[in-house]
GROMACS .gro file of C-alpha atoms in nm:
model
  508
    1MET     CA    1   0.349  -2.969   2.305
    2SER     CA    2   0.239  -2.777   2.605
    3SER     CA    3   0.295  -2.454   2.409
    4LEU     CA    4   0.067  -2.578   2.130
    5ASP     CA    5  -0.201  -2.671   2.383
    6ASN     CA    6  -0.206  -2.313   2.509
    7LEU     CA    7  -0.280  -2.166   2.164
    8ASP     CA    8  -0.628  -2.086   2.041
    9ASP     CA    9  -0.751  -2.173   1.691
   10HIS     CA   10  -0.653  -1.835   1.544
   11GLN     CA   11  -0.301  -1.857   1.684
   12LYS     CA   12  -0.263  -2.213   1.554
   13GLU     CA   13  -0.365  -2.093   1.209
   14LEU     CA   14  -0.110  -1.810   1.225
   15LEU     CA   15   0.155  -2.060   1.337
   16ASP     CA   16   0.081  -2.285   1.039
   17GLN     CA   17   0.099  -1.990   0.799
   18PHE     CA   18   0.428  -1.871   0.954
   19GLN     CA   19   0.584  -2.217   0.920
   20ALA     CA   20   0.455  -2.248   0.564
   21VAL     CA   21   0.615  -1.916   0.464
   22THR     CA   22   0.945  -1.970   0.644
   23GLN     CA   23   0.956  -2.350   0.594
   24SER     CA   24   1.040  -2.390   0.961
   25ASP     CA   25   0.966  -2.708   1.159
   26ASP     CA   26   1.071  -2.567   1.496
   27PHE     CA   27   0.742  -2.508   1.676
   28GLU     CA   28   0.892  -2.350   1.987
   29ALA     CA   29   1.107  -2.104   1.789
   30SER     CA   30   0.812  -2.011   1.565
   31ILE     CA   31   0.581  -1.958   1.864
   32SER     CA   32   0.847  -1.750   2.036
   33ARG     CA   33   0.895  -1.524   1.733
   34LEU     CA   34   0.520  -1.479   1.680
   35SER     CA   35   0.472  -1.402   2.049
   36HIS     CA   36   0.751  -1.145   2.032
   37TYR     CA   37   0.562  -0.960   1.757
   38ASN     CA   38   0.221  -0.995   1.929
   39TRP     CA   39   0.114  -1.256   1.672
   40ASN     CA   40   0.151  -1.012   1.384
   41LEU     CA   41   0.223  -1.249   1.095
   42GLU     CA   42   0.369  -0.994   0.852
   43ARG     CA   43   0.607  -0.846   1.110
   44ALA     CA   44   0.721  -1.190   1.222
   45VAL     CA   45   0.788  -1.304   0.863
   46GLY     CA   46   0.962  -0.975   0.787
   47SER     CA   47   1.190  -1.021   1.088
   48VAL     CA   48   1.298  -1.359   0.950
   49TYR     CA   49   1.381  -1.203   0.614
   50GLU     CA   50   1.571  -0.917   0.778
   51ALA     CA   51   1.761  -1.167   0.991
   52ASN     CA   52   1.853  -1.362   0.676
   53ASN     CA   53   1.978  -1.041   0.514
   54SER     CA   54   2.193  -0.973   0.822
   55HIS     CA   55   2.339  -1.323   0.797
   56ASP     CA   56   2.420  -1.267   0.427
   57ILE     CA   57   2.596  -0.939   0.505
   58ALA     CA   58   2.788  -1.099   0.789
   59ARG     CA   59   2.883  -1.388   0.563
   60GLU     CA   60   3.002  -1.146   0.294
   61LYS     CA   61   3.215  -0.959   0.547
   62LEU     CA   62   3.356  -1.287   0.673
   63GLU     CA   63   3.446  -1.391   0.318
   64GLN     CA   64   3.615  -1.057   0.261
   65GLU     CA   65   3.807  -1.096   0.584
   66VAL     CA   66   3.911  -1.447   0.486
   67ALA     CA   67   4.015  -1.319   0.143
   68SER     CA   68   4.217  -1.034   0.293
   69SER     CA   69   4.374  -1.256   0.556
   70THR     CA   70   4.461  -1.509   0.285
   71SER     CA   71   4.617  -1.233   0.077
   72SER     CA   72   4.820  -1.113   0.373
   73GLU     CA   73   4.934  -1.464   0.453
   74GLN     CA   74   5.030  -1.528   0.090
   75SER     CA   75   5.220  -1.198   0.076
   76ASP     CA   76   5.415  -1.291   0.387
   77ASN     CA   77   5.494  -1.631   0.236
   78ASP     CA   78   5.618  -1.463  -0.082
   79LYS     CA   79   5.847  -1.242   0.121
   80LYS     CA   80   5.977  -1.544   0.307
   81ASP     CA   81   6.027  -1.731  -0.019
   82THR     CA   82   6.221  -1.439  -0.161
   83GLY     CA   83   6.447  -1.419   0.143
   84SER     CA   84   6.502  -1.794   0.164
   85GLY     CA   85   6.587  -1.809  -0.205
   86SER     CA   86   6.874  -1.564  -0.161
   87GLY     CA   87   6.998  -1.744   0.147
   88SER     CA   88   6.996  -2.082  -0.019
   89GLY     CA   89   7.209  -1.948  -0.298
   90SER     CA   90   7.472  -1.832  -0.054
   91ASN     CA   91   7.459  -2.155   0.137
   92SER     CA   92   7.497  -2.349  -0.184
   93ASN     CA   93   7.804  -2.149  -0.280
   94ASN     CA   94   7.953  -2.189   0.061
   95GLN     CA   95   7.878  -2.558   0.057
   96THR     CA   96   8.041  -2.590  -0.282
   97ALA     CA   97   8.341  -2.407  -0.164
   98THR     CA   98   8.364  -2.623   0.147
   99THR     CA   99   8.325  -2.941  -0.054
  100ALA     CA  100   8.590  -2.829  -0.297
  101ALA     CA  101   8.825  -2.747  -0.013
  102ALA     CA  102   8.767  -3.087   0.143
  103SER     CA  103   8.839  -3.269  -0.179
  104SER     CA  104   9.154  -3.071  -0.241
  105SER     CA  105   9.291  -3.154   0.096
  106SER     CA  106   9.280  -3.519   0.008
  107SER     CA  107   9.495  -3.470  -0.303
  108PRO     CA  108   9.846  -3.621  -0.284
  109ARG     CA  109  10.004  -3.316  -0.447
  110GLN     CA  110  10.007  -3.032  -0.200
  111THR     CA  111  10.110  -2.761  -0.448
  112THR     CA  112   9.846  -2.842  -0.703
  113SER     CA  113   9.581  -2.875  -0.436
  114SER     CA  114   9.655  -2.540  -0.285
  115THR     CA  115   9.642  -2.374  -0.627
  116THR     CA  116   9.311  -2.540  -0.713
  117THR     CA  117   9.167  -2.447  -0.374
  118ALA     CA  118   9.260  -2.083  -0.427
  119GLN     CA  119   9.111  -2.071  -0.779
  120ARG     CA  120   8.772  -2.245  -0.706
  121PRO     CA  121   8.633  -1.993  -0.450
  122PHE     CA  122   8.711  -1.717  -0.693
  123ARG     CA  123   8.529  -1.893  -0.977
  124LEU     CA  124   8.228  -1.981  -0.761
  125GLY     CA  125   8.200  -1.625  -0.628
  126LEU     CA  126   8.207  -1.491  -0.983
  127PHE     CA  127   7.937  -1.739  -1.089
  128SER     CA  128   7.711  -1.634  -0.796
  129LEU     CA  129   7.763  -1.270  -0.885
  130LEU     CA  130   7.659  -1.338  -1.244
  131THR     CA  131   7.348  -1.546  -1.151
  132TRP     CA  132   7.229  -1.320  -0.868
  133PRO     CA  133   7.027  -1.077  -1.093
  134PHE     CA  134   6.845  -1.372  -1.250
  135GLY     CA  135   6.744  -1.495  -0.903
  136ILE     CA  136   6.613  -1.152  -0.807
  137ALA     CA  137   6.416  -1.126  -1.133
  138TRP     CA  138   6.265  -1.471  -1.077
  139ASN     CA  139   6.157  -1.383  -0.724
  140ILE     CA  140   6.000  -1.054  -0.839
  141THR     CA  141   5.818  -1.232  -1.124
  142TRP     CA  142   5.688  -1.497  -0.884
  143ALA     CA  143   5.563  -1.227  -0.641
  144ILE     CA  144   5.382  -1.042  -0.925
  145LEU     CA  145   5.218  -1.361  -1.051
  146SER     CA  146   5.107  -1.454  -0.699
  147PHE     CA  147   4.958  -1.108  -0.641
  148ALA     CA  148   4.778  -1.117  -0.978
  149SER     CA  149   4.642  -1.461  -0.896
  150ARG     CA  150   4.503  -1.337  -0.567
  151LEU     CA  151   4.364  -1.023  -0.734
  152LEU     CA  152   4.182  -1.225  -1.000
  153SER     CA  153   4.056  -1.491  -0.763
  154ARG     CA  154   3.922  -1.250  -0.500
  155PRO     CA  155   3.617  -1.134  -0.703
  156SER     CA  156   3.511  -1.498  -0.731
  157ILE     CA  157   3.458  -1.489  -0.355
  158THR     CA  158   3.297  -1.150  -0.324
  159SER     CA  159   3.107  -1.163  -0.652
  160HIS     CA  160   2.916  -1.466  -0.530
  161SER     CA  161   2.795  -1.277  -0.228
  162GLN     CA  162   2.718  -0.972  -0.438
  163THR     CA  163   2.505  -1.163  -0.685
  164GLN     CA  164   2.332  -1.340  -0.402
  165GLN     CA  165   2.280  -1.020  -0.207
  166PRO     CA  166   1.925  -0.900  -0.282
  167GLN     CA  167   1.810  -0.544  -0.310
  168GLN     CA  168   1.662  -0.366  -0.014
  169ARG     CA  169   1.313  -0.486   0.073
  170GLN     CA  170   1.034  -0.285  -0.086
  171ASP     CA  171   0.658  -0.287  -0.080
  172PRO     CA  172   0.544  -0.629  -0.210
  173ARG     CA  173   0.276  -0.474  -0.433
  174THR     CA  174   0.533  -0.244  -0.593
  175VAL     CA  175   0.774  -0.532  -0.655
  176ALA     CA  176   0.495  -0.750  -0.801
  177ALA     CA  177   0.381  -0.469  -1.031
  178ARG     CA  178   0.738  -0.415  -1.150
  179PHE     CA  179   0.784  -0.788  -1.215
  180LEU     CA  180   0.463  -0.797  -1.421
  181ARG     CA  181   0.554  -0.480  -1.614
  182GLU     CA  182   0.903  -0.604  -1.701
  183PHE     CA  183   0.769  -0.945  -1.804
  184GLU     CA  184   0.511  -0.794  -2.040
  185ILE     CA  185   0.767  -0.557  -2.191
  186LYS     CA  186   1.008  -0.842  -2.268
  187TYR     CA  187   0.775  -1.133  -2.346
  188GLY     CA  188   0.428  -0.992  -2.416
  189GLU     CA  189   0.096  -0.995  -2.235
  190THR     CA  190   0.025  -1.368  -2.271
  191HIS     CA  191   0.121  -1.518  -1.936
  192PRO     CA  192  -0.036  -1.664  -1.621
  193GLU     CA  193  -0.222  -1.414  -1.406
  194PHE     CA  194   0.054  -1.326  -1.159
  195TYR     CA  195  -0.064  -1.242  -0.809
  196GLN     CA  196  -0.014  -0.875  -0.735
  197GLY     CA  197   0.115  -0.895  -0.382
  198GLY     CA  198   0.374  -1.053  -0.157
  199TYR     CA  199   0.460  -1.420  -0.119
  200SER     CA  200   0.309  -1.445   0.230
  201GLN     CA  201  -0.010  -1.278   0.104
  202ALA     CA  202  -0.029  -1.526  -0.184
  203LEU     CA  203   0.009  -1.814   0.061
  204GLU     CA  204  -0.264  -1.672   0.282
  205ASN     CA  205  -0.503  -1.625  -0.012
  206ALA     CA  206  -0.435  -1.975  -0.146
  207ARG     CA  207  -0.498  -2.119   0.200
  208ARG     CA  208  -0.817  -1.920   0.248
  209ASP     CA  209  -0.958  -1.993  -0.098
  210LEU     CA  210  -0.839  -2.359  -0.097
  211ARG     CA  211  -0.637  -2.320  -0.417
  212PHE     CA  212  -0.308  -2.457  -0.546
  213LEU     CA  213  -0.023  -2.206  -0.545
  214LEU     CA  214   0.241  -2.209  -0.820
  215VAL     CA  215   0.560  -2.019  -0.730
  216VAL     CA  216   0.774  -1.912  -1.028
  217LEU     CA  217   1.129  -1.789  -0.958
  218GLN     CA  218   1.364  -1.668  -1.229
  219SER     CA  219   1.718  -1.531  -1.241
  220ASP     CA  220   1.857  -1.294  -1.503
  221GLU     CA  221   2.199  -1.462  -1.471
  222HIS     CA  222   2.073  -1.794  -1.613
  223ASP     CA  223   2.070  -1.848  -1.989
  224ASP     CA  224   1.749  -2.054  -1.979
  225THR     CA  225   1.542  -1.772  -1.833
  226GLU     CA  226   1.454  -1.591  -2.156
  227GLN     CA  227   1.358  -1.906  -2.345
  228PHE     CA  228   1.155  -2.036  -2.050
  229CYS     CA  229   0.962  -1.710  -2.016
  230ARG     CA  230   0.909  -1.666  -2.388
  231GLU     CA  231   0.812  -2.023  -2.479
  232THR     CA  232   0.680  -2.178  -2.158
  233LEU     CA  233   0.524  -1.910  -1.939
  234SER     CA  234   0.386  -1.736  -2.249
  235SER     CA  235   0.227  -2.057  -2.376
  236GLU     CA  236  -0.149  -2.024  -2.422
  237GLU     CA  237  -0.184  -2.393  -2.339
  238LEU     CA  238  -0.022  -2.340  -1.997
  239VAL     CA  239  -0.208  -2.014  -1.933
  240ASP     CA  240  -0.545  -2.174  -2.013
  241HIS     CA  241  -0.466  -2.475  -1.796
  242MET     CA  242  -0.373  -2.258  -1.497
  243ARG     CA  243  -0.694  -2.057  -1.545
  244GLN     CA  244  -0.915  -2.365  -1.575
  245LYS     CA  245  -0.765  -2.523  -1.264
  246ASN     CA  246  -0.804  -2.194  -1.073
  247VAL     CA  247  -0.434  -2.193  -0.981
  248LEU     CA  248  -0.291  -1.894  -0.797
  249VAL     CA  249   0.044  -1.799  -0.956
  250TRP     CA  250   0.311  -1.590  -0.781
  251GLY     CA  251   0.628  -1.492  -0.963
  252GLY     CA  252   0.946  -1.313  -0.870
  253ASN     CA  253   1.299  -1.236  -0.979
  254VAL     CA  254   1.572  -1.336  -0.733
  255ARG     CA  255   1.736  -0.998  -0.768
  256GLU     CA  256   1.451  -0.870  -0.552
  257SER     CA  257   1.480  -0.920  -0.179
  258GLU     CA  258   1.156  -1.111  -0.126
  259ALA     CA  259   1.206  -1.347  -0.421
  260PHE     CA  260   1.563  -1.406  -0.303
  261GLN     CA  261   1.438  -1.502   0.043
  262VAL     CA  262   1.170  -1.724  -0.110
  263SER     CA  263   1.437  -1.903  -0.314
  264SER     CA  264   1.636  -1.959   0.006
  265THR     CA  265   1.326  -2.080   0.190
  266LEU     CA  266   1.231  -2.320  -0.089
  267GLN     CA  267   1.597  -2.421  -0.135
  268ALA     CA  268   1.604  -2.338  -0.505
  269THR     CA  269   1.934  -2.431  -0.670
  270THR     CA  270   1.858  -2.414  -1.042
  271TYR     CA  271   1.658  -2.154  -1.235
  272PRO     CA  272   1.396  -2.120  -1.360
  273PHE     CA  273   1.242  -2.274  -1.050
  274LEU     CA  274   0.879  -2.376  -0.996
  275ALA     CA  275   0.719  -2.497  -0.674
  276ILE     CA  276   0.365  -2.626  -0.631
  277ILE     CA  277   0.226  -2.553  -0.284
  278THR     CA  278  -0.098  -2.669  -0.130
  279LEU     CA  279  -0.255  -2.755   0.204
  280GLN     CA  280  -0.121  -3.069   0.367
  281SER     CA  281  -0.176  -3.237   0.702
  282SER     CA  282   0.059  -3.105   0.966
  283THR     CA  283   0.308  -3.335   1.135
  284SER     CA  284   0.203  -3.204   1.475
  285SER     CA  285  -0.043  -3.385   1.696
  286SER     CA  286  -0.293  -3.103   1.650
  287GLY     CA  287  -0.385  -3.248   1.311
  288SER     CA  288  -0.409  -2.900   1.155
  289LEU     CA  289  -0.329  -2.830   0.790
  290LYS     CA  290  -0.035  -2.624   0.666
  291MET     CA  291   0.083  -2.500   0.330
  292SER     CA  292   0.353  -2.735   0.201
  293VAL     CA  293   0.559  -2.781  -0.115
  294VAL     CA  294   0.429  -3.092  -0.291
  295ASP     CA  295   0.634  -3.072  -0.612
  296ARG     CA  296   0.921  -2.868  -0.755
  297ILE     CA  297   1.052  -2.825  -1.108
  298GLU     CA  298   1.405  -2.690  -1.148
  299GLY     CA  299   1.555  -2.583  -1.477
  300PRO     CA  300   1.384  -2.531  -1.813
  301ALA     CA  301   1.062  -2.723  -1.876
  302THR     CA  302   0.807  -2.735  -2.155
  303PRO     CA  303   0.441  -2.638  -2.104
  304SER     CA  304   0.333  -3.000  -2.148
  305THR     CA  305   0.577  -3.113  -1.879
  306ILE     CA  306   0.448  -2.858  -1.630
  307ILE     CA  307   0.087  -2.944  -1.710
  308ARG     CA  308   0.156  -3.315  -1.670
  309ARG     CA  309   0.335  -3.263  -1.339
  310PHE     CA  310   0.060  -3.034  -1.219
  311ASP     CA  311  -0.213  -3.282  -1.310
  312THR     CA  312  -0.024  -3.553  -1.123
  313VAL     CA  313  -0.001  -3.332  -0.816
  314MET     CA  314  -0.369  -3.246  -0.834
  315GLN     CA  315  -0.464  -3.613  -0.862
  316ARG     CA  316  -0.248  -3.695  -0.563
  317HIS     CA  317  -0.332  -3.399  -0.339
  318GLY     CA  318  -0.652  -3.258  -0.487
  319GLY     CA  319  -0.862  -3.488  -0.272
  320THR     CA  320  -0.770  -3.294   0.040
  321LEU     CA  321  -0.877  -2.966  -0.115
  322ASN     CA  322  -1.195  -3.120  -0.256
  323ARG     CA  323  -1.282  -3.258   0.085
  324MET     CA  324  -1.217  -2.921   0.246
  325ARG     CA  325  -1.424  -2.748  -0.021
  326MET     CA  326  -1.710  -2.990   0.044
  327GLU     CA  327  -1.681  -2.927   0.416
  328ARG     CA  328  -1.673  -2.555   0.355
  329ASP     CA  329  -1.975  -2.575   0.126
  330GLN     CA  330  -2.153  -2.788   0.383
  331ARG     CA  331  -2.082  -2.535   0.655
  332GLU     CA  332  -2.195  -2.255   0.426
  333MET     CA  333  -2.516  -2.440   0.343
  334GLU     CA  334  -2.583  -2.503   0.711
  335ARG     CA  335  -2.510  -2.139   0.787
  336ARG     CA  336  -2.752  -2.023   0.516
  337LEU     CA  337  -3.013  -2.269   0.644
  338ARG     CA  338  -2.980  -2.138   0.997
  339GLN     CA  339  -2.993  -1.786   0.863
  340GLU     CA  340  -3.312  -1.860   0.667
  341GLN     CA  341  -3.469  -2.026   0.971
  342ASP     CA  342  -3.375  -1.734   1.190
  343GLN     CA  343  -3.511  -1.496   0.928
  344ALA     CA  344  -3.842  -1.687   0.908
  345TYR     CA  345  -3.870  -1.687   1.287
  346ARG     CA  346  -3.798  -1.317   1.306
  347GLU     CA  347  -4.054  -1.243   1.036
  348SER     CA  348  -4.317  -1.452   1.215
  349LEU     CA  349  -4.239  -1.286   1.544
  350LYS     CA  350  -4.249  -0.949   1.378
  351ALA     CA  351  -4.594  -1.023   1.231
  352ASP     CA  352  -4.729  -1.124   1.571
  353GLN     CA  353  -4.581  -0.821   1.736
  354GLU     CA  354  -4.714  -0.603   1.457
  355LYS     CA  355  -5.069  -0.712   1.535
  356GLU     CA  356  -5.021  -0.634   1.900
  357ARG     CA  357  -4.860  -0.299   1.830
  358GLN     CA  358  -5.096  -0.187   1.557
  359ALA     CA  359  -5.359  -0.038   1.786
  360ARG     CA  360  -5.098   0.134   1.999
  361LEU     CA  361  -4.921   0.273   1.694
  362GLU     CA  362  -5.246   0.405   1.554
  363ARG     CA  363  -5.325   0.575   1.883
  364GLU     CA  364  -4.977   0.719   1.904
  365ALA     CA  365  -4.994   0.837   1.542
  366LYS     CA  366  -5.330   0.998   1.599
  367ALA     CA  367  -5.213   1.165   1.917
  368LYS     CA  368  -4.898   1.282   1.744
  369GLU     CA  369  -5.099   1.418   1.451
  370GLU     CA  370  -5.329   1.610   1.685
  371GLU     CA  371  -5.031   1.739   1.878
  372GLU     CA  372  -4.855   1.854   1.559
  373ALA     CA  373  -5.178   2.018   1.433
  374GLU     CA  374  -5.221   2.197   1.763
  375ARG     CA  375  -4.857   2.308   1.762
  376ALA     CA  376  -4.888   2.428   1.401
  377GLU     CA  377  -5.203   2.622   1.489
  378GLN     CA  378  -5.031   2.780   1.784
  379GLU     CA  379  -4.733   2.874   1.569
  380ARG     CA  380  -4.967   3.019   1.307
  381LEU     CA  381  -5.155   3.223   1.563
  382ALA     CA  382  -4.831   3.340   1.724
  383TYR     CA  383  -4.693   3.439   1.383
  384ALA     CA  384  -5.014   3.625   1.294
  385GLU     CA  385  -5.003   3.806   1.624
  386LYS     CA  386  -4.640   3.906   1.575
  387ARG     CA  387  -4.719   4.014   1.220
  388LYS     CA  388  -4.995   4.243   1.343
  389GLN     CA  389  -4.760   4.377   1.608
  390TYR     CA  390  -4.492   4.442   1.348
  391ILE     CA  391  -4.736   4.625   1.118
  392ARG     CA  392  -4.843   4.841   1.412
  393TYR     CA  393  -4.473   4.901   1.474
  394LEU     CA  394  -4.431   5.009   1.109
  395CYS     CA  395  -4.716   5.255   1.144
  396GLN     CA  396  -4.561   5.395   1.457
  397LYS     CA  397  -4.211   5.442   1.305
  398LEU     CA  398  -4.328   5.551   0.956
  399PRO     CA  399  -4.213   5.913   0.902
  400ALA     CA  400  -4.472   6.179   0.825
  401GLU     CA  401  -4.535   6.269   0.463
  402PRO     CA  402  -4.302   6.555   0.364
  403THR     CA  403  -4.446   6.871   0.213
  404GLU     CA  404  -4.134   7.036   0.080
  405GLY     CA  405  -3.773   6.972  -0.005
  406SER     CA  406  -3.627   6.688  -0.212
  407VAL     CA  407  -3.923   6.457  -0.240
  408ALA     CA  408  -4.055   6.196  -0.480
  409LYS     CA  409  -4.425   6.180  -0.560
  410LEU     CA  410  -4.536   5.822  -0.612
  411SER     CA  411  -4.873   5.685  -0.715
  412PHE     CA  412  -4.962   5.331  -0.593
  413ARG     CA  413  -5.231   5.108  -0.734
  414LEU     CA  414  -5.302   4.859  -0.457
  415ALA     CA  415  -5.396   4.495  -0.504
  416ASP     CA  416  -5.767   4.574  -0.443
  417GLY     CA  417  -5.761   4.844  -0.716
  418GLU     CA  418  -5.743   5.145  -0.484
  419ARG     CA  419  -5.506   5.426  -0.583
  420VAL     CA  420  -5.292   5.603  -0.326
  421ILE     CA  421  -5.057   5.897  -0.383
  422ARG     CA  422  -4.785   5.979  -0.131
  423LYS     CA  423  -4.465   6.180  -0.112
  424PHE     CA  424  -4.136   6.033   0.016
  425LYS     CA  425  -3.803   6.192   0.098
  426GLY     CA  426  -3.533   6.113  -0.156
  427ASP     CA  427  -3.289   5.974   0.103
  428LEU     CA  428  -3.526   5.699   0.218
  429PRO     CA  429  -3.440   5.338   0.118
  430LEU     CA  430  -3.661   5.144  -0.124
  431GLU     CA  431  -3.789   4.934   0.165
  432ALA     CA  432  -3.976   5.245   0.286
  433LEU     CA  433  -4.219   5.190  -0.006
  434TYR     CA  434  -4.290   4.835   0.116
  435GLU     CA  435  -4.333   4.953   0.474
  436PHE     CA  436  -4.586   5.215   0.362
  437VAL     CA  437  -4.788   4.968   0.152
  438GLU     CA  438  -4.782   4.714   0.439
  439ALA     CA  439  -4.896   4.967   0.696
  440TYR     CA  440  -5.148   5.153   0.474
  441PRO     CA  441  -5.460   4.953   0.576
  442LEU     CA  442  -5.385   5.029   0.942
  443ILE     CA  443  -5.308   5.394   0.860
  444LYS     CA  444  -5.633   5.415   0.672
  445SER     CA  445  -5.828   5.277   0.969
  446GLY     CA  446  -5.684   5.546   1.196
  447GLU     CA  447  -5.604   5.300   1.477
  448ASN     CA  448  -5.386   5.431   1.758
  449VAL     CA  449  -5.037   5.274   1.742
  450ASP     CA  450  -4.845   5.496   1.982
  451ASP     CA  451  -4.768   5.206   2.218
  452ALA     CA  452  -4.655   4.966   1.943
  453THR     CA  453  -4.317   4.791   1.985
  454GLU     CA  454  -4.111   4.569   1.756
  455PRO     CA  455  -4.172   4.194   1.820
  456THR     CA  456  -3.884   3.966   1.913
  457ASP     CA  457  -3.783   3.650   1.728
  458TYR     CA  458  -3.967   3.760   1.418
  459LYS     CA  459  -3.858   3.810   1.059
  460HIS     CA  460  -4.116   3.989   0.847
  461LYS     CA  461  -4.203   3.864   0.497
  462TYR     CA  462  -4.383   4.091   0.252
  463SER     CA  463  -4.672   3.921   0.071
  464PHE     CA  464  -4.655   4.151  -0.232
  465THR     CA  465  -4.415   4.296  -0.487
  466ILE     CA  466  -4.390   4.656  -0.609
  467ILE     CA  467  -4.335   4.691  -0.982
  468SER     CA  468  -4.333   4.960  -1.248
  469PRO     CA  469  -4.551   4.878  -1.555
  470TYR     CA  470  -4.365   5.068  -1.832
  471PRO     CA  471  -4.096   4.956  -1.861
  472ARG     CA  472  -4.163   4.663  -1.632
  473THR     CA  473  -3.929   4.695  -1.335
  474VAL     CA  474  -3.935   4.504  -1.007
  475TYR     CA  475  -3.827   4.701  -0.702
  476GLU     CA  476  -3.683   4.487  -0.425
  477PRO     CA  477  -3.716   4.599  -0.060
  478SER     CA  478  -3.353   4.716  -0.042
  479THR     CA  479  -3.226   4.880   0.274
  480THR     CA  480  -2.922   5.038   0.105
  481LYS     CA  481  -3.047   5.185  -0.224
  482THR     CA  482  -3.232   5.518  -0.188
  483LEU     CA  483  -3.520   5.660  -0.391
  484GLU     CA  484  -3.320   5.941  -0.544
  485GLU     CA  485  -3.058   5.691  -0.664
  486ASP     CA  486  -3.319   5.513  -0.877
  487LYS     CA  487  -3.391   5.749  -1.169
  488SER     CA  488  -3.711   5.562  -1.259
  489LEU     CA  489  -3.866   5.673  -0.925
  490TRP     CA  490  -3.742   6.026  -0.929
  491PRO     CA  491  -3.914   6.271  -0.911
  492SER     CA  492  -4.238   6.081  -0.971
  493ALA     CA  493  -4.359   5.739  -1.079
  494THR     CA  494  -4.662   5.513  -1.103
  495LEU     CA  495  -4.626   5.183  -0.920
  496ILE     CA  496  -4.836   4.866  -0.901
  497VAL     CA  497  -4.864   4.649  -0.589
  498ASP     CA  498  -4.874   4.288  -0.710
  499ALA     CA  499  -4.996   4.047  -0.440
  500ASP     CA  500  -4.813   3.713  -0.423
  501ASP     CA  501  -5.005   3.388  -0.467
  502PHE     CA  502  -5.079   3.179  -0.160
  503ASP     CA  503  -4.854   2.894  -0.276
  504GLU     CA  504  -4.562   3.125  -0.339
  505GLU     CA  505  -4.606   3.285   0.000
  506ASP     CA  506  -4.625   2.942   0.159
  507ASP     CA  507  -4.304   2.835  -0.018
  508GLU     CA  508  -4.119   3.130   0.120
   0.00000   0.00000   0.00000
């Protein structure tokens, strides 16, 4: 009990679940196994199953060894029987001969006795010679029959272990899905809603949700399985009853490893097998609840029988679950009440604090707004200054108007209606047109730009677009395409400078 006293509530709950799954009443052994696996319930339960599998394999090997040792012992006995049979024949003949000799010696007539004594060994030796092949044949026949008997009886030992030996453990969800798929293929889609998970998970969910758990185990080797599945489990009456009572149903085939271990844990002896499991008071002094088997139905049963048995169990044990549900609902209601009270208090406190903070927030918002406006104004002024510097830089780097050679003569109609004609070299990029239009007002003013430099951290945006009216063509400020490559600009063209709207410029 000292070990139980050292456990916290969570560990006690895990201990109850472990004992419910493994049907173990040994508290110390269960605590030791859980502690070994750092209180990981699934690993601890899995170790029990793996240990059971190891015991089954060991038992099968032991049975095979017993069978082989029995066969060896029987073979040795047969050999001894064969040898002793031959010896007994010889001894019998000798004994006969000796008896005959003794009787002849008692005869009053010596001549007749000696003649009879000489003839009898000869006759007996001839008789033994004639019967000897029949003795050998009998011994050989007996040995063959004994060997055949052992050969036919040996599978009865090993076949039991083979049928009981489950398949290798697989993912519980995969096994549950396969069980459901095979059931629906054979018997249709009318059936209880089988839990799609492992047995331990079903136990945990039934415990958490305070529900009854119905375990259904079936074996393909039993003749009653097909009729039970087709007429009982597929009964709409039973399916509706399980749904109305909110029963959690877990099913498995004992050819699968987990279902096989469950059958061993629940001590199933006849199939189909049903077990009703629910929360029951623990036998320990802690007074905790554990999942326990409260009823079991072995062999074929009708839907009405299962429903009647289930109703009896619910009447007998449903009070515990109802009480726990009421306690859970009471705790939930108290929790919601505390939550609502806390929420009301927080809202009241928030309202009071809001009044106190309102003036400060307004001052901070106003200060922040003024700060952002000032920063935006500074950025605007800095951008305007860099823009002017860049335009001065364009004027300074703009090449002089060529007078001869491969040139294009272009006529611009500016946004204010003014017309400007200028020549450009054919190898200049299209962006040279934009640079000229951008710098033209400064060129026209005649301002000195010899000391102009390119601004840093600045990306220039043109506030206009150059187009050709007929046909309408928009010329982008490309840095790769040259004037002479665009046939619509060569050797001359009339272009319109279309100023962008303020909103469009702002969006850019």
